[in-house]
Short mmCIF file of C-alpha atoms in Angstrom, two decimals:
data_model
loop_
_atom_site.label_atom_id
_atom_site.label_comp_id
_atom_site.label_asym_id
_atom_site.label_seq_id
_atom_site.Cartn_x
_atom_site.Cartn_y
_atom_site.Cartn_z
CA MET A 1 0.00 0.00 0.00
CA PRO A 2 1.43 3.44 -0.91
CA PRO A 3 2.22 5.83 1.94
CA ARG A 4 -0.60 8.10 3.01
CA ARG A 5 -0.23 11.74 2.03
CA PRO A 6 -0.98 14.45 4.60
CA ARG A 7 -4.47 15.90 4.24
CA PHE A 8 -3.34 19.47 3.60
CA ASP A 9 0.06 18.88 1.99
CA SER A 10 1.35 21.41 4.51
CA ILE A 11 4.43 20.18 6.25
CA PRO A 12 5.30 22.70 8.99
CA PRO A 13 8.79 24.22 8.78
CA GLY A 14 11.35 21.81 10.21
CA ALA A 15 8.92 18.88 10.34
CA SER A 16 9.33 15.68 8.39
CA PHE A 17 6.67 14.13 6.21
CA GLU A 18 6.08 11.51 8.92
CA ASP A 19 5.61 14.25 11.54
CA ASP A 20 2.95 15.88 9.38
CA VAL A 21 1.11 12.58 8.88
CA GLN A 22 1.07 12.01 12.64
CA LEU A 23 -0.12 15.56 13.33
CA ASP A 24 -2.80 15.15 10.66
CA GLU A 25 -4.07 11.97 12.33
CA LEU A 26 -4.44 13.83 15.65
CA ARG A 27 -6.49 16.66 14.13
CA GLN A 28 -10.23 16.68 14.06
CA PRO A 29 -11.43 16.70 10.44
CA TRP A 30 -12.29 20.41 10.64
CA SER A 31 -9.31 21.35 12.78
CA LEU A 32 -7.55 24.08 10.86
CA THR A 33 -6.57 27.67 11.32
CA PHE A 34 -8.17 30.56 9.52
CA GLY A 35 -4.90 31.04 7.62
CA GLU A 36 -4.89 27.39 6.48
CA PHE A 37 -8.50 27.74 5.37
CA LEU A 38 -7.69 30.86 3.34
CA ARG A 39 -4.69 29.18 1.72
CA LEU A 40 -6.74 26.13 0.77
CA VAL A 41 -9.64 28.06 -0.79
CA GLN A 42 -7.15 30.08 -2.83
CA GLU A 43 -5.23 27.00 -4.01
CA ARG A 44 -8.19 24.68 -4.57
CA TYR A 45 -10.89 27.06 -5.78
CA GLY A 46 -9.02 30.04 -7.23
CA PHE A 47 -10.28 32.66 -4.80
CA THR A 48 -8.18 35.81 -4.42
CA TYR A 49 -7.51 37.46 -1.07
CA GLN A 50 -7.85 41.24 -1.11
CA GLU A 51 -7.65 43.98 1.50
CA HIS A 52 -9.28 47.39 1.23
CA ARG A 53 -8.95 50.36 3.52
CA ILE A 54 -11.80 52.78 3.99
CA GLY A 55 -10.67 55.55 6.29
CA ASP A 56 -9.27 53.87 9.40
CA THR A 57 -11.05 50.59 8.72
CA GLU A 58 -9.34 47.76 6.89
CA MET A 59 -11.53 45.05 5.40
CA ALA A 60 -10.49 41.72 3.88
CA TYR A 61 -12.34 39.95 1.08
CA LEU A 62 -12.19 36.76 -0.94
CA THR A 63 -13.13 37.14 -4.59
CA SER A 64 -13.94 34.18 -6.83
CA ALA A 65 -11.80 33.48 -9.89
CA ASP A 66 -14.60 34.71 -12.20
CA GLY A 67 -15.11 37.87 -10.11
CA GLU A 68 -18.80 37.04 -9.60
CA LEU A 69 -18.57 36.37 -5.87
CA ARG A 70 -16.98 38.61 -3.27
CA ILE A 71 -17.42 38.03 0.45
CA GLN A 72 -16.11 40.06 3.33
CA LEU A 73 -14.03 38.00 5.72
CA PRO A 74 -14.48 38.14 9.48
CA ASP A 75 -11.86 40.01 11.50
CA VAL A 76 -10.02 36.85 12.55
CA ASP A 77 -6.29 36.34 13.01
CA ALA A 78 -4.72 33.84 10.59
CA ALA A 79 -3.45 31.74 13.53
CA ASP A 80 -6.92 31.44 15.12
CA GLN A 81 -8.46 27.97 15.12
CA LEU A 82 -11.73 27.60 13.22
CA ASP A 83 -14.44 25.42 14.70
CA ALA A 84 -16.71 23.23 12.61
CA ALA A 85 -19.60 25.72 12.59
CA ALA A 86 -17.44 28.65 11.42
CA THR A 87 -15.88 26.47 8.72
CA GLU A 88 -19.30 25.36 7.48
CA ILE A 89 -20.56 28.95 7.36
CA LEU A 90 -17.52 30.10 5.37
CA CYS A 91 -17.94 27.18 2.95
CA LEU A 92 -21.63 28.02 2.49
CA GLN A 93 -20.85 31.69 1.80
CA LEU A 94 -18.14 30.73 -0.71
CA GLY A 95 -20.28 28.07 -2.38
CA ILE A 96 -17.72 25.33 -1.80
CA PRO A 97 -18.40 21.88 -0.37
CA ALA A 98 -17.87 21.62 3.39
CA GLU A 99 -17.10 17.95 2.75
CA ASP A 100 -13.75 19.04 1.31
CA PHE A 101 -12.87 20.11 4.85
CA GLY A 102 -14.06 16.92 6.54
CA LEU A 103 -17.51 18.27 7.40
CA GLY A 104 -21.01 17.20 6.52
CA SER A 105 -21.95 13.98 4.84
#
């Protein structure tokens, strides 16, 4: 049987492939940071991350590859852990399957 690939293909700096597989097995299916989620939706679905400043307020958006969809992102730090509900809501807003993140059935 071929070796199992890590779920996110994201080996942390200094970690081996085996370390990442072990860490991946310890994670809940939806256990990911906001930064990981953003990276995955950009890589897998072609969304573009954009920031806009209006006066003193800075807002972040994800825009679909075709430019048809643009959603404002919550004010969340990239290192913050997403829970299952937040991940499902973001997937719903973006029109992407929550199943791709280990959620739903």
